[in-house]
């Protein structure tokens, strides 16, 4: 056992004395030590139930012959952090989570791990840590929130943000907003649409690191507790068979996850997190892979905010495995990849089926023959940019309009809510990238304001920042290189004509190469917005959005 390094032999007598201080018995120390990495806290709605999940996991581990020992991981609520300085601290926690979990797991020599994440950066951070530590590991999330019900319709957090925009436009009263406020988030769990948290929990199943239902069983269902017990039992099976994360999270598994991403219509943030996870296994993931996969992968789901269905509906329809079964009909998945079930992908999905063709479209009747995400390139984004194509209305797939340029999110929101943005405009928000923000803030407030003001079918937004999975419309993020390093987005001026063509995967400003070069020659870097603390260190170390905003390993570059 790996844990013998802290349990066995005369040299380890001092270590055993500290285990005695924890109340662990000799019998417990003779079993494998299983770290339960629990992200429970009392500020994130998606994490308030994780103490119960952890207790169920611990019971499962003990039932299967292991000794469970819990330690924490941090998590930020993106919704609460949205629209102010707090959002600068969201993406950056992904690497803190990975680093701190690596430290805890290796410092204490755990034999195996069960990861209990739920929201946004918590999931990819722990997947990154799992790849680094590489001991048998199973994931079980806290589960999605149930949809709210307002005025006879299912609603979710994106509806809440858009209600604020509708109030600014005068189409909703304060009483209406209050009703949304009290009803859209009715239970614990990760917010109920196909936002980043649910995207990543579903993709954890597709990667093979979570059991069936990990991404879709609602947080408040007793089935979630049973899933947690099974995860605890299954990690012991992984331990006995010595099946490790790098046996599961292979290049082929990551491409499977990207394929499922396209079918589900996941958050654009997956194009930050899949490259970062790939980086941990030594796979150089190019975001351009998304277009190659999208070209042959049908979009089968329109979950909120792209459509009227929610995570609970996907769960009832058969969940991620049912989506994967549909994709297998077109031979789009590598079915030989190993998973935490101890079986291959093909064996896992063999007997699953689609229970609701309105929620999961059959491959013969997709929403579109191409996937939910697209990577756009052009003279604004030479390295690429990302758009959730499945959440863009038909009339905005091709758009041309004048640039309305803002140096930060707050200025853009003020202009949108002040009625200064009109149909046809292209809102440009820059200096919000990984370095320039720093921290690459999500732009849910401005995209929701645009939708709430009734401009969702006539106004586009491009940024070197990123978007919440709750954003919809012609919202193009991750523009790389970013403004802070002199990327072309820094050179756009008010009134320049911007051309967006999502079917042709292009994003350009109507300027000659000579004009762009002349502007670049005059460009001067901005003074850093943050000069101390973790964000300042992060800004020095982070790469661009096109490469997953991973941290540099060589700081001399």
PDB file of C-alpha atoms in Angstrom, residues 258-542:
ATOM      1  CA  UNK A 258     -15.397  16.667 -26.562  1.00  0.00           C
ATOM      2  CA  UNK A 259     -17.785  14.697 -28.753  1.00  0.00           C
ATOM      3  CA  UNK A 260     -20.357  14.398 -25.956  1.00  0.00           C
ATOM      4  CA  UNK A 261     -19.850  18.123 -25.280  1.00  0.00           C
ATOM      5  CA  UNK A 262     -20.945  18.860 -28.863  1.00  0.00           C
ATOM      6  CA  UNK A 263     -24.022  16.652 -28.586  1.00  0.00           C
ATOM      7  CA  UNK A 264     -25.116  18.108 -25.230  1.00  0.00           C
ATOM      8  CA  UNK A 265     -24.422  21.751 -26.127  1.00  0.00           C
ATOM      9  CA  UNK A 266     -22.210  22.352 -23.110  1.00  0.00           C
ATOM     10  CA  UNK A 267     -20.875  25.615 -21.718  1.00  0.00           C
ATOM     11  CA  UNK A 268     -18.134  27.417 -23.631  1.00  0.00           C
ATOM     12  CA  UNK A 269     -16.057  27.055 -20.466  1.00  0.00           C
ATOM     13  CA  UNK A 270     -15.468  23.421 -21.393  1.00  0.00           C
ATOM     14  CA  UNK A 271     -13.053  24.826 -23.983  1.00  0.00           C
ATOM     15  CA  UNK A 272     -10.938  26.135 -21.115  1.00  0.00           C
ATOM     16  CA  UNK A 273     -11.201  23.032 -18.958  1.00  0.00           C
ATOM     17  CA  UNK A 274     -10.737  20.175 -21.424  1.00  0.00           C
ATOM     18  CA  UNK A 275      -7.405  21.632 -22.638  1.00  0.00           C
ATOM     19  CA  UNK A 276      -6.295  22.080 -19.005  1.00  0.00           C
ATOM     20  CA  UNK A 277      -7.156  18.466 -18.141  1.00  0.00           C
ATOM     21  CA  UNK A 278      -5.422  17.295 -21.322  1.00  0.00           C
ATOM     22  CA  UNK A 279      -2.356  19.310 -20.331  1.00  0.00           C
ATOM     23  CA  UNK A 280      -2.090  17.262 -17.126  1.00  0.00           C
ATOM     24  CA  UNK A 281      -1.786  14.012 -19.074  1.00  0.00           C
ATOM     25  CA  UNK A 282       0.675  15.459 -21.602  1.00  0.00           C
ATOM     26  CA  UNK A 283      -1.846  15.788 -24.431  1.00  0.00           C
ATOM     27  CA  UNK A 284      -1.475  19.018 -26.413  1.00  0.00           C
ATOM     28  CA  UNK A 285      -5.162  19.819 -26.935  1.00  0.00           C
ATOM     29  CA  UNK A 286      -5.798  22.376 -29.670  1.00  0.00           C
ATOM     30  CA  UNK A 287      -9.152  24.157 -29.431  1.00  0.00           C
ATOM     31  CA  UNK A 288      -9.392  23.744 -33.197  1.00  0.00           C
ATOM     32  CA  UNK A 289     -10.194  20.086 -32.497  1.00  0.00           C
ATOM     33  CA  UNK A 290     -13.654  21.346 -31.578  1.00  0.00           C
ATOM     34  CA  UNK A 291     -14.444  22.268 -35.180  1.00  0.00           C
ATOM     35  CA  UNK A 292     -13.246  18.888 -36.456  1.00  0.00           C
ATOM     36  CA  UNK A 293     -15.441  17.071 -33.931  1.00  0.00           C
ATOM     37  CA  UNK A 294     -18.361  19.454 -34.417  1.00  0.00           C
ATOM     38  CA  UNK A 295     -18.382  18.887 -38.164  1.00  0.00           C
ATOM     39  CA  UNK A 296     -19.368  15.242 -37.661  1.00  0.00           C
ATOM     40  CA  UNK A 297     -21.255  15.390 -34.338  1.00  0.00           C
ATOM     41  CA  UNK A 298     -24.973  16.240 -34.226  1.00  0.00           C
ATOM     42  CA  UNK A 299     -26.335  18.507 -31.514  1.00  0.00           C
ATOM     43  CA  UNK A 300     -28.946  16.394 -29.727  1.00  0.00           C
ATOM     44  CA  UNK A 301     -29.901  18.486 -26.683  1.00  0.00           C
ATOM     45  CA  UNK A 302     -31.161  22.033 -26.162  1.00  0.00           C
ATOM     46  CA  UNK A 303     -31.022  22.380 -22.406  1.00  0.00           C
ATOM     47  CA  UNK A 304     -31.434  25.796 -20.771  1.00  0.00           C
ATOM     48  CA  UNK A 305     -30.347  28.406 -21.717  1.00  0.00           C
ATOM     49  CA  UNK A 306     -30.433  27.070 -25.295  1.00  0.00           C
ATOM     50  CA  UNK A 307     -33.900  25.562 -24.908  1.00  0.00           C
ATOM     51  CA  UNK A 308     -36.786  24.757 -22.548  1.00  0.00           C
ATOM     52  CA  UNK A 309     -35.444  21.541 -20.967  1.00  0.00           C
ATOM     53  CA  UNK A 310     -33.446  21.158 -17.753  1.00  0.00           C
ATOM     54  CA  UNK A 311     -31.083  18.723 -16.069  1.00  0.00           C
ATOM     55  CA  UNK A 312     -33.914  16.846 -14.386  1.00  0.00           C
ATOM     56  CA  UNK A 313     -35.390  16.243 -17.851  1.00  0.00           C
ATOM     57  CA  UNK A 314     -32.077  14.935 -19.185  1.00  0.00           C
ATOM     58  CA  UNK A 315     -31.861  12.613 -16.190  1.00  0.00           C
ATOM     59  CA  UNK A 316     -35.337  11.186 -16.837  1.00  0.00           C
ATOM     60  CA  UNK A 317     -34.511  10.779 -20.532  1.00  0.00           C
ATOM     61  CA  UNK A 318     -31.598   8.470 -19.723  1.00  0.00           C
ATOM     62  CA  UNK A 319     -28.792  10.876 -18.900  1.00  0.00           C
ATOM     63  CA  UNK A 320     -25.323  11.078 -20.389  1.00  0.00           C
ATOM     64  CA  UNK A 321     -25.132   7.367 -21.198  1.00  0.00           C
ATOM     65  CA  UNK A 322     -28.270   7.654 -23.348  1.00  0.00           C
ATOM     66  CA  UNK A 323     -26.662  10.534 -25.267  1.00  0.00           C
ATOM     67  CA  UNK A 324     -23.505   8.458 -25.698  1.00  0.00           C
ATOM     68  CA  UNK A 325     -25.568   5.509 -26.927  1.00  0.00           C
ATOM     69  CA  UNK A 326     -27.092   7.742 -29.618  1.00  0.00           C
ATOM     70  CA  UNK A 327     -23.624   8.922 -30.665  1.00  0.00           C
ATOM     71  CA  UNK A 328     -22.351   5.355 -30.838  1.00  0.00           C
ATOM     72  CA  UNK A 329     -24.858   4.687 -33.633  1.00  0.00           C
ATOM     73  CA  UNK A 330     -22.715   6.979 -35.820  1.00  0.00           C
ATOM     74  CA  UNK A 331     -19.439   5.417 -34.571  1.00  0.00           C
ATOM     75  CA  UNK A 332     -18.429   8.752 -33.053  1.00  0.00           C
ATOM     76  CA  UNK A 333     -17.023   7.412 -29.768  1.00  0.00           C
ATOM     77  CA  UNK A 334     -14.061   5.243 -28.844  1.00  0.00           C
ATOM     78  CA  UNK A 335     -15.920   2.444 -27.081  1.00  0.00           C
ATOM     79  CA  UNK A 336     -12.752   0.722 -25.821  1.00  0.00           C
ATOM     80  CA  UNK A 337     -11.843   3.414 -23.273  1.00  0.00           C
ATOM     81  CA  UNK A 338     -11.668   2.166 -19.665  1.00  0.00           C
ATOM     82  CA  UNK A 339     -13.902   3.811 -17.040  1.00  0.00           C
ATOM     83  CA  UNK A 340     -14.299   3.842 -13.254  1.00  0.00           C
ATOM     84  CA  UNK A 341     -16.969   1.173 -13.553  1.00  0.00           C
ATOM     85  CA  UNK A 342     -14.165  -1.218 -14.391  1.00  0.00           C
ATOM     86  CA  UNK A 343     -15.812  -1.659 -17.771  1.00  0.00           C
ATOM     87  CA  UNK A 344     -15.286   0.022 -21.123  1.00  0.00           C
ATOM     88  CA  UNK A 345     -17.448   2.813 -22.511  1.00  0.00           C
ATOM     89  CA  UNK A 346     -19.052   0.314 -24.887  1.00  0.00           C
ATOM     90  CA  UNK A 347     -19.963  -2.048 -22.058  1.00  0.00           C
ATOM     91  CA  UNK A 348     -21.373   0.832 -19.981  1.00  0.00           C
ATOM     92  CA  UNK A 349     -23.753   2.141 -22.641  1.00  0.00           C
ATOM     93  CA  UNK A 350     -24.684  -1.161 -24.252  1.00  0.00           C
ATOM     94  CA  UNK A 351     -28.070  -1.526 -22.536  1.00  0.00           C
ATOM     95  CA  UNK A 352     -29.007   2.148 -22.153  1.00  0.00           C
ATOM     96  CA  UNK A 353     -31.617   3.828 -24.297  1.00  0.00           C
ATOM     97  CA  UNK A 354     -33.210   7.194 -25.005  1.00  0.00           C
ATOM     98  CA  UNK A 355     -36.442   7.481 -23.004  1.00  0.00           C
ATOM     99  CA  UNK A 356     -37.504  10.870 -24.362  1.00  0.00           C
ATOM    100  CA  UNK A 357     -36.683  11.860 -27.951  1.00  0.00           C
ATOM    101  CA  UNK A 358     -37.912  15.388 -27.244  1.00  0.00           C
ATOM    102  CA  UNK A 359     -35.141  15.898 -24.654  1.00  0.00           C
ATOM    103  CA  UNK A 360     -32.447  13.819 -26.361  1.00  0.00           C
ATOM    104  CA  UNK A 361     -33.019  14.004 -30.084  1.00  0.00           C
ATOM    105  CA  UNK A 362     -32.219  10.766 -31.960  1.00  0.00           C
ATOM    106  CA  UNK A 363     -29.241  11.062 -34.294  1.00  0.00           C
ATOM    107  CA  UNK A 364     -31.682  10.784 -37.194  1.00  0.00           C
ATOM    108  CA  UNK A 365     -33.434  13.980 -36.047  1.00  0.00           C
ATOM    109  CA  UNK A 366     -30.861  16.301 -34.418  1.00  0.00           C
ATOM    110  CA  UNK A 367     -31.273  19.981 -33.653  1.00  0.00           C
ATOM    111  CA  UNK A 368     -28.389  20.447 -36.065  1.00  0.00           C
ATOM    112  CA  UNK A 369     -25.971  18.150 -37.862  1.00  0.00           C
ATOM    113  CA  UNK A 370     -23.070  20.018 -36.269  1.00  0.00           C
ATOM    114  CA  UNK A 371     -22.101  20.327 -32.623  1.00  0.00           C
ATOM    115  CA  UNK A 372     -23.026  22.870 -29.956  1.00  0.00           C
ATOM    116  CA  UNK A 373     -19.724  24.791 -29.891  1.00  0.00           C
ATOM    117  CA  UNK A 374     -17.682  26.478 -32.604  1.00  0.00           C
ATOM    118  CA  UNK A 375     -14.187  27.959 -32.738  1.00  0.00           C
ATOM    119  CA  UNK A 376     -14.010  31.166 -34.778  1.00  0.00           C
ATOM    120  CA  UNK A 377     -10.755  32.545 -36.159  1.00  0.00           C
ATOM    121  CA  UNK A 378      -9.837  35.613 -38.152  1.00  0.00           C
ATOM    122  CA  UNK A 379      -7.929  38.867 -37.851  1.00  0.00           C
ATOM    123  CA  UNK A 380      -9.570  39.604 -34.481  1.00  0.00           C
ATOM    124  CA  UNK A 381      -8.792  36.159 -33.073  1.00  0.00           C
ATOM    125  CA  UNK A 382      -5.775  34.564 -34.794  1.00  0.00           C
ATOM    126  CA  UNK A 383      -5.509  31.892 -32.072  1.00  0.00           C
ATOM    127  CA  UNK A 384      -9.264  31.420 -31.888  1.00  0.00           C
ATOM    128  CA  UNK A 385     -12.431  32.342 -30.001  1.00  0.00           C
ATOM    129  CA  UNK A 386     -15.371  30.283 -28.729  1.00  0.00           C
ATOM    130  CA  UNK A 387     -19.131  30.539 -29.241  1.00  0.00           C
ATOM    131  CA  UNK A 388     -21.983  28.306 -28.065  1.00  0.00           C
ATOM    132  CA  UNK A 389     -23.475  27.918 -31.520  1.00  0.00           C
ATOM    133  CA  UNK A 390     -26.487  25.958 -30.239  1.00  0.00           C
ATOM    134  CA  UNK A 391     -27.584  28.987 -28.152  1.00  0.00           C
ATOM    135  CA  UNK A 392     -27.356  31.499 -31.043  1.00  0.00           C
ATOM    136  CA  UNK A 393     -30.594  32.398 -32.846  1.00  0.00           C
ATOM    137  CA  UNK A 394     -30.686  31.792 -36.583  1.00  0.00           C
ATOM    138  CA  UNK A 395     -30.613  35.471 -37.558  1.00  0.00           C
ATOM    139  CA  UNK A 396     -27.372  36.082 -35.622  1.00  0.00           C
ATOM    140  CA  UNK A 397     -25.325  33.232 -37.101  1.00  0.00           C
ATOM    141  CA  UNK A 398     -24.107  35.759 -39.667  1.00  0.00           C
ATOM    142  CA  UNK A 399     -23.868  39.353 -38.493  1.00  0.00           C
ATOM    143  CA  UNK A 400     -22.110  42.555 -39.464  1.00  0.00           C
ATOM    144  CA  UNK A 401     -22.149  45.716 -37.393  1.00  0.00           C
ATOM    145  CA  UNK A 402     -20.231  48.606 -35.846  1.00  0.00           C
ATOM    146  CA  UNK A 403     -17.979  47.991 -32.863  1.00  0.00           C
ATOM    147  CA  UNK A 404     -18.993  49.536 -29.545  1.00  0.00           C
ATOM    148  CA  UNK A 405     -15.776  49.330 -27.561  1.00  0.00           C
ATOM    149  CA  UNK A 406     -15.491  49.046 -23.764  1.00  0.00           C
ATOM    150  CA  UNK A 407     -12.388  48.585 -21.656  1.00  0.00           C
ATOM    151  CA  UNK A 408     -14.156  46.621 -18.915  1.00  0.00           C
ATOM    152  CA  UNK A 409     -17.398  44.781 -18.180  1.00  0.00           C
ATOM    153  CA  UNK A 410     -18.870  47.487 -15.939  1.00  0.00           C
ATOM    154  CA  UNK A 411     -18.725  50.159 -18.655  1.00  0.00           C
ATOM    155  CA  UNK A 412     -20.486  47.856 -21.105  1.00  0.00           C
ATOM    156  CA  UNK A 413     -23.289  47.031 -18.649  1.00  0.00           C
ATOM    157  CA  UNK A 414     -23.868  50.737 -17.984  1.00  0.00           C
ATOM    158  CA  UNK A 415     -24.179  51.427 -21.716  1.00  0.00           C
ATOM    159  CA  UNK A 416     -26.499  48.459 -22.343  1.00  0.00           C
ATOM    160  CA  UNK A 417     -28.844  49.277 -19.473  1.00  0.00           C
ATOM    161  CA  UNK A 418     -28.675  52.972 -20.360  1.00  0.00           C
ATOM    162  CA  UNK A 419     -30.108  52.288 -23.809  1.00  0.00           C
ATOM    163  CA  UNK A 420     -26.910  53.272 -25.634  1.00  0.00           C
ATOM    164  CA  UNK A 421     -26.603  49.940 -27.464  1.00  0.00           C
ATOM    165  CA  UNK A 422     -28.910  49.536 -30.448  1.00  0.00           C
ATOM    166  CA  UNK A 423     -29.847  46.793 -32.877  1.00  0.00           C
ATOM    167  CA  UNK A 424     -26.949  45.859 -35.153  1.00  0.00           C
ATOM    168  CA  UNK A 425     -24.177  46.828 -32.728  1.00  0.00           C
ATOM    169  CA  UNK A 426     -21.266  44.545 -31.802  1.00  0.00           C
ATOM    170  CA  UNK A 427     -20.294  45.110 -28.183  1.00  0.00           C
ATOM    171  CA  UNK A 428     -16.542  44.629 -27.642  1.00  0.00           C
ATOM    172  CA  UNK A 429     -15.363  44.103 -24.053  1.00  0.00           C
ATOM    173  CA  UNK A 430     -11.591  43.831 -23.728  1.00  0.00           C
ATOM    174  CA  UNK A 431      -8.837  43.715 -21.116  1.00  0.00           C
ATOM    175  CA  UNK A 432     -10.868  41.018 -19.356  1.00  0.00           C
ATOM    176  CA  UNK A 433      -8.702  38.056 -20.417  1.00  0.00           C
ATOM    177  CA  UNK A 434      -6.671  35.729 -18.160  1.00  0.00           C
ATOM    178  CA  UNK A 435      -3.874  38.312 -17.826  1.00  0.00           C
ATOM    179  CA  UNK A 436      -5.765  41.534 -18.439  1.00  0.00           C
ATOM    180  CA  UNK A 437      -8.613  40.964 -16.004  1.00  0.00           C
ATOM    181  CA  UNK A 438      -6.797  39.352 -14.409  1.00  0.00           C
ATOM    182  CA  UNK A 439      -8.805  36.181 -14.029  1.00  0.00           C
ATOM    183  CA  UNK A 440     -10.918  36.125 -17.234  1.00  0.00           C
ATOM    184  CA  UNK A 441     -14.263  37.148 -15.793  1.00  0.00           C
ATOM    185  CA  UNK A 442     -17.540  35.674 -17.025  1.00  0.00           C
ATOM    186  CA  UNK A 443     -19.830  38.102 -18.845  1.00  0.00           C
ATOM    187  CA  UNK A 444     -23.253  36.836 -17.796  1.00  0.00           C
ATOM    188  CA  UNK A 445     -24.396  40.288 -16.690  1.00  0.00           C
ATOM    189  CA  UNK A 446     -23.925  41.984 -20.092  1.00  0.00           C
ATOM    190  CA  UNK A 447     -25.234  39.014 -22.112  1.00  0.00           C
ATOM    191  CA  UNK A 448     -28.282  38.789 -19.856  1.00  0.00           C
ATOM    192  CA  UNK A 449     -28.802  42.545 -20.085  1.00  0.00           C
ATOM    193  CA  UNK A 450     -28.727  42.321 -23.887  1.00  0.00           C
ATOM    194  CA  UNK A 451     -31.299  39.495 -23.819  1.00  0.00           C
ATOM    195  CA  UNK A 452     -33.440  41.235 -21.209  1.00  0.00           C
ATOM    196  CA  UNK A 453     -33.455  44.477 -23.203  1.00  0.00           C
ATOM    197  CA  UNK A 454     -34.864  42.570 -26.182  1.00  0.00           C
ATOM    198  CA  UNK A 455     -31.648  42.798 -28.215  1.00  0.00           C
ATOM    199  CA  UNK A 456     -30.668  39.123 -28.182  1.00  0.00           C
ATOM    200  CA  UNK A 457     -31.550  38.651 -31.845  1.00  0.00           C
ATOM    201  CA  UNK A 458     -29.810  41.811 -33.080  1.00  0.00           C
ATOM    202  CA  UNK A 459     -26.712  42.546 -30.957  1.00  0.00           C
ATOM    203  CA  UNK A 460     -23.491  40.500 -30.717  1.00  0.00           C
ATOM    204  CA  UNK A 461     -20.837  40.589 -27.996  1.00  0.00           C
ATOM    205  CA  UNK A 462     -17.168  39.653 -28.306  1.00  0.00           C
ATOM    206  CA  UNK A 463     -14.624  39.586 -25.499  1.00  0.00           C
ATOM    207  CA  UNK A 464     -11.246  38.250 -24.436  1.00  0.00           C
ATOM    208  CA  UNK A 465     -13.038  37.318 -21.231  1.00  0.00           C
ATOM    209  CA  UNK A 466     -15.408  34.380 -21.062  1.00  0.00           C
ATOM    210  CA  UNK A 467     -19.078  33.582 -20.602  1.00  0.00           C
ATOM    211  CA  UNK A 468     -21.156  31.741 -18.078  1.00  0.00           C
ATOM    212  CA  UNK A 469     -22.809  28.580 -19.300  1.00  0.00           C
ATOM    213  CA  UNK A 470     -25.999  30.551 -18.609  1.00  0.00           C
ATOM    214  CA  UNK A 471     -25.168  33.027 -21.397  1.00  0.00           C
ATOM    215  CA  UNK A 472     -26.980  32.748 -24.720  1.00  0.00           C
ATOM    216  CA  UNK A 473     -26.966  34.639 -27.983  1.00  0.00           C
ATOM    217  CA  UNK A 474     -24.130  35.678 -30.291  1.00  0.00           C
ATOM    218  CA  UNK A 475     -21.669  35.777 -27.397  1.00  0.00           C
ATOM    219  CA  UNK A 476     -18.118  35.127 -28.574  1.00  0.00           C
ATOM    220  CA  UNK A 477     -15.474  34.754 -25.881  1.00  0.00           C
ATOM    221  CA  UNK A 478     -11.906  33.612 -25.226  1.00  0.00           C
ATOM    222  CA  UNK A 479     -10.659  35.904 -28.035  1.00  0.00           C
ATOM    223  CA  UNK A 480      -6.942  35.117 -28.274  1.00  0.00           C
ATOM    224  CA  UNK A 481      -4.442  36.628 -28.103  1.00  0.00           C
ATOM    225  CA  UNK A 482      -6.023  38.893 -25.519  1.00  0.00           C
ATOM    226  CA  UNK A 483      -5.858  42.690 -25.375  1.00  0.00           C
ATOM    227  CA  UNK A 484      -3.403  42.753 -22.468  1.00  0.00           C
ATOM    228  CA  UNK A 485      -0.664  41.245 -24.662  1.00  0.00           C
ATOM    229  CA  UNK A 486      -1.482  43.393 -27.685  1.00  0.00           C
ATOM    230  CA  UNK A 487      -3.849  41.014 -29.415  1.00  0.00           C
ATOM    231  CA  UNK A 488      -5.874  42.461 -32.310  1.00  0.00           C
ATOM    232  CA  UNK A 489      -8.921  42.959 -30.072  1.00  0.00           C
ATOM    233  CA  UNK A 490      -6.887  45.765 -28.421  1.00  0.00           C
ATOM    234  CA  UNK A 491      -6.663  47.557 -31.765  1.00  0.00           C
ATOM    235  CA  UNK A 492     -10.391  47.803 -32.544  1.00  0.00           C
ATOM    236  CA  UNK A 493     -11.801  51.333 -32.473  1.00  0.00           C
ATOM    237  CA  UNK A 494     -15.344  52.609 -32.012  1.00  0.00           C
ATOM    238  CA  UNK A 495     -17.309  52.216 -35.233  1.00  0.00           C
ATOM    239  CA  UNK A 496     -15.024  49.669 -36.926  1.00  0.00           C
ATOM    240  CA  UNK A 497     -17.139  47.153 -38.824  1.00  0.00           C
ATOM    241  CA  UNK A 498     -16.984  43.651 -37.387  1.00  0.00           C
ATOM    242  CA  UNK A 499     -18.039  40.613 -39.393  1.00  0.00           C
ATOM    243  CA  UNK A 500     -19.198  37.432 -37.654  1.00  0.00           C
ATOM    244  CA  UNK A 501     -19.872  34.297 -39.678  1.00  0.00           C
ATOM    245  CA  UNK A 502     -20.445  31.319 -37.400  1.00  0.00           C
ATOM    246  CA  UNK A 503     -21.206  28.773 -40.177  1.00  0.00           C
ATOM    247  CA  UNK A 504     -17.918  29.744 -41.845  1.00  0.00           C
ATOM    248  CA  UNK A 505     -16.110  29.884 -38.450  1.00  0.00           C
ATOM    249  CA  UNK A 506     -14.808  33.434 -38.971  1.00  0.00           C
ATOM    250  CA  UNK A 507     -14.470  36.586 -36.863  1.00  0.00           C
ATOM    251  CA  UNK A 508     -12.962  39.642 -38.542  1.00  0.00           C
ATOM    252  CA  UNK A 509     -12.747  43.406 -38.388  1.00  0.00           C
ATOM    253  CA  UNK A 510     -12.969  45.223 -41.718  1.00  0.00           C
ATOM    254  CA  UNK A 511      -9.435  46.605 -41.640  1.00  0.00           C
ATOM    255  CA  UNK A 512      -6.441  45.990 -43.883  1.00  0.00           C
ATOM    256  CA  UNK A 513      -3.329  44.257 -42.584  1.00  0.00           C
ATOM    257  CA  UNK A 514      -1.518  47.564 -43.047  1.00  0.00           C
ATOM    258  CA  UNK A 515      -3.997  49.456 -40.862  1.00  0.00           C
ATOM    259  CA  UNK A 516      -3.839  46.809 -38.136  1.00  0.00           C
ATOM    260  CA  UNK A 517      -0.022  46.923 -38.244  1.00  0.00           C
ATOM    261  CA  UNK A 518      -0.056  50.719 -37.972  1.00  0.00           C
ATOM    262  CA  UNK A 519      -2.352  50.579 -34.941  1.00  0.00           C
ATOM    263  CA  UNK A 520      -0.230  47.862 -33.359  1.00  0.00           C
ATOM    264  CA  UNK A 521       2.867  50.051 -33.714  1.00  0.00           C
ATOM    265  CA  UNK A 522       1.130  52.756 -31.654  1.00  0.00           C
ATOM    266  CA  UNK A 523      -0.304  50.388 -29.030  1.00  0.00           C
ATOM    267  CA  UNK A 524       1.021  50.642 -25.485  1.00  0.00           C
ATOM    268  CA  UNK A 525       0.459  48.044 -22.755  1.00  0.00           C
ATOM    269  CA  UNK A 526      -1.912  49.087 -19.975  1.00  0.00           C
ATOM    270  CA  UNK A 527      -0.781  49.287 -16.382  1.00  0.00           C
ATOM    271  CA  UNK A 528      -1.800  46.096 -14.539  1.00  0.00           C
ATOM    272  CA  UNK A 529      -5.122  46.414 -12.724  1.00  0.00           C
ATOM    273  CA  UNK A 530      -3.846  44.288  -9.844  1.00  0.00           C
ATOM    274  CA  UNK A 531      -0.290  44.531  -8.543  1.00  0.00           C
ATOM    275  CA  UNK A 532      -0.287  42.386  -5.400  1.00  0.00           C
ATOM    276  CA  UNK A 533      -1.631  39.140  -4.013  1.00  0.00           C
ATOM    277  CA  UNK A 534      -2.646  35.940  -5.757  1.00  0.00           C
ATOM    278  CA  UNK A 535      -4.182  37.653  -8.801  1.00  0.00           C
ATOM    279  CA  UNK A 536      -0.911  39.458  -9.561  1.00  0.00           C
ATOM    280  CA  UNK A 537       1.015  36.174  -9.405  1.00  0.00           C
ATOM    281  CA  UNK A 538      -1.646  34.498 -11.532  1.00  0.00           C
ATOM    282  CA  UNK A 539      -1.418  37.223 -14.201  1.00  0.00           C
ATOM    283  CA  UNK A 540       2.322  36.624 -14.488  1.00  0.00           C
ATOM    284  CA  UNK A 541       1.959  32.857 -14.845  1.00  0.00           C
ATOM    285  CA  UNK A 542      -1.194  32.299 -16.910  1.00  0.00           C
TER     286      UNK A 542
END
